[in-house]
Amino acid sequence: MSTFNAELTPKRRFLRVVHLLFLAFLAIQALAPAYSKIRGKTDLLVADAPLYAIIFIAAIELALILVSIFAKKNSALTLFADLASVVYILFIAWTLATAKFNVLREQLFPPPGIILRQAVQDARPLLGHISASLLLIVKGYFLAAIIAIPAGLAFGSSERFGTAATMVSKFIGSIPPVVYIPYGIALLPAFKTVSAMVIFLASFWPILGGTMSGVMLIDKPIINSARVLGVPKISMLWHVTLHAALPQILLGAQQALTVSFILLTSAEMIAAKSGLGFYVKNYSDLGNYTRTIVGVLVIGVVISLVFFAFNKLQKFLLRWK
Amino acid sequence: MTNKIEIKNLTVNYVERGVNNTALDGVSLTVKEGQFISIVGSSGCGKSTLLSVLEGLLPPSEGEALIDGVPITGPGPERGVVFQQYSLFPWMTARANVLFGIRQAKRGISHKDARLLADEYLGKVGLLDAAGRYPSRLSGGMQQRVAIARALAMDSDILLMDEPFGAVDAKNRTILQELLLELWQNEAERKTVVFITHDLDEAIFLSDRIILLTDSPGRVYRDIKVDFPRPRYRDELMGSLIYDDFRRELFADFFGDKNRAAENDGVII
Ligand SMILES: Nc1ncnc2c1ncn2[C@@H]1O[C@H](COP(=O)(O)OP(=O)(O)O)[C@@H](O)[C@H]1O
Ligand SMILES: [Mg+2]
């Protein structure tokens, strides 16, 4: 067989490297002796833990293979291969530094298998914490959006009032909302109300500011086009102003969402009895760093998923751009 | 024929940072029902200002503007408007834009009738296939077609057009001019059209009358009848000797005497 046909494109070569990384991870798990075995220690390392790491990585590998076969868009495959390579390298380095050579302190840095195992074991309580956290976000954030967007549309419609209100909202918005937490706790007895209120306050100003600037930035010709059609006032706000300002509104809403999560986790770490922030704080207080890391990672995953959904929604709403 | 539009001694001043700028100075003009008139002048002479008054977006500083003998107090559905750009709402598809216009003009029209009407006019401008597209996915010429379809579907008596083909390439511009003429001629009741352009050939081809404005402040400098018979065909018209003569005279008027007239008013160009 001639090697002529087998010439590799850079992309195929990279894909091959990613698959090799996967095999390297398996080899390390299987072949390199565990540090604990050498020392004769078995207390911290649970025997079936490496299995969780292997299953996790194998699932990613399987997904990569499926994507490389079925993905319609080349960019999707590239992105997925990049991600997989990063995860593989991370897992290899992490495994070597912990389970295999014990470079890091084992109480603070458990190997990946242990963490995954803990996450699976805690799946049920974690789901409870996730929904407790998300419920607070939904309450505070959506309430803020429902009030801030109409208010912004109304304020922004008057140039003078809009300018003044923008300055006020910039001033209040510049205060790091974390400072509201102690005040909120003093003001309201129930933690849940306090958190929702703090998230509300933190989300309100970016959304209001975004909406007002969106309204004030609308191109004059667009307004004139609507006016010559004889669009009535209310219909104008709904069919024209809201849509024209939507890009800026969504920018404000995205900023508000970021701040909301920062505040949520801070508040939960200070005063809650449930939620992901509480999970992390509680277990780090108890010295259970496996669960602490589980909590941190789950927070990362949840926030990433929420922003993924937000970006999809944004793309859909602005599909006309 | 009755007077559809009457402009009497219209003056418009813009005040910017305390400085007074007279854009139009004592313009008087009457447009008969069903007439197609073009307003021609160099840029900045007040053409858009004049149209804004007719659109009802700008109140006169002095004088008055009447439609059917009634002073204009604001925009109204009896006037359809096409701007040079941004006539359409970018977040609505071509069809939704036309539908939106129809609903403003004919309140209470059923959803089905509105949709039929929208598609009828999108078909007339040759864009039925593109009805589901957003303006950002349409060329400049196609956007203007949609804007024209909307204005016509609204079935207003008056069509106000502010350099509607000014941002369209030369080839598409001639196509659009012919389309506009055809649609206008085939309407059961011809609309009164006020068409703004700085393209003299466009003005001759389309209009019954051409109003030349002086440079700023805008005043009526010439009011010229264009008597070429309709329906007009571009090749036939532009190949004829009388067209050449007419055009030469008009250009001489526009580029020669007008400057002198303006200079006499103490305006340096
Ligand atoms: N909104 C405005 N504010 C102040 N001055 C304006 C405004 N619109 C137009 N002008 C001025 O009025 C004059 C006529 O403008 P315009 O009617 O747009 O001219 P044209 O459409 O013929 O190019 C110009 O000198 C222009 O600078
Ligand atoms: Mg203009």
mmCIF file of C-alpha atoms and ligand atoms in Angstrom, chain B residues 47-48 162-163 196, ligand 2:
data_model
loop_
_atom_site.group_PDB
_atom_site.id
_atom_site.type_symbol
_atom_site.label_atom_id
_atom_site.label_comp_id
_atom_site.label_asym_id
_atom_site.label_seq_id
_atom_site.Cartn_x
_atom_site.Cartn_y
_atom_site.Cartn_z
ATOM 1 C CA LYS B 47 -35.618 68.490 0.435
ATOM 2 C CA SER B 48 -35.875 66.128 3.388
ATOM 3 C CA ASP B 162 -37.188 60.615 0.066
ATOM 4 C CA GLU B 163 -34.438 59.568 -2.359
ATOM 5 C CA ILE B 196 -37.314 63.498 -3.824
HETATM 6 MG MG MG C 2 -32.169 64.423 2.359
#
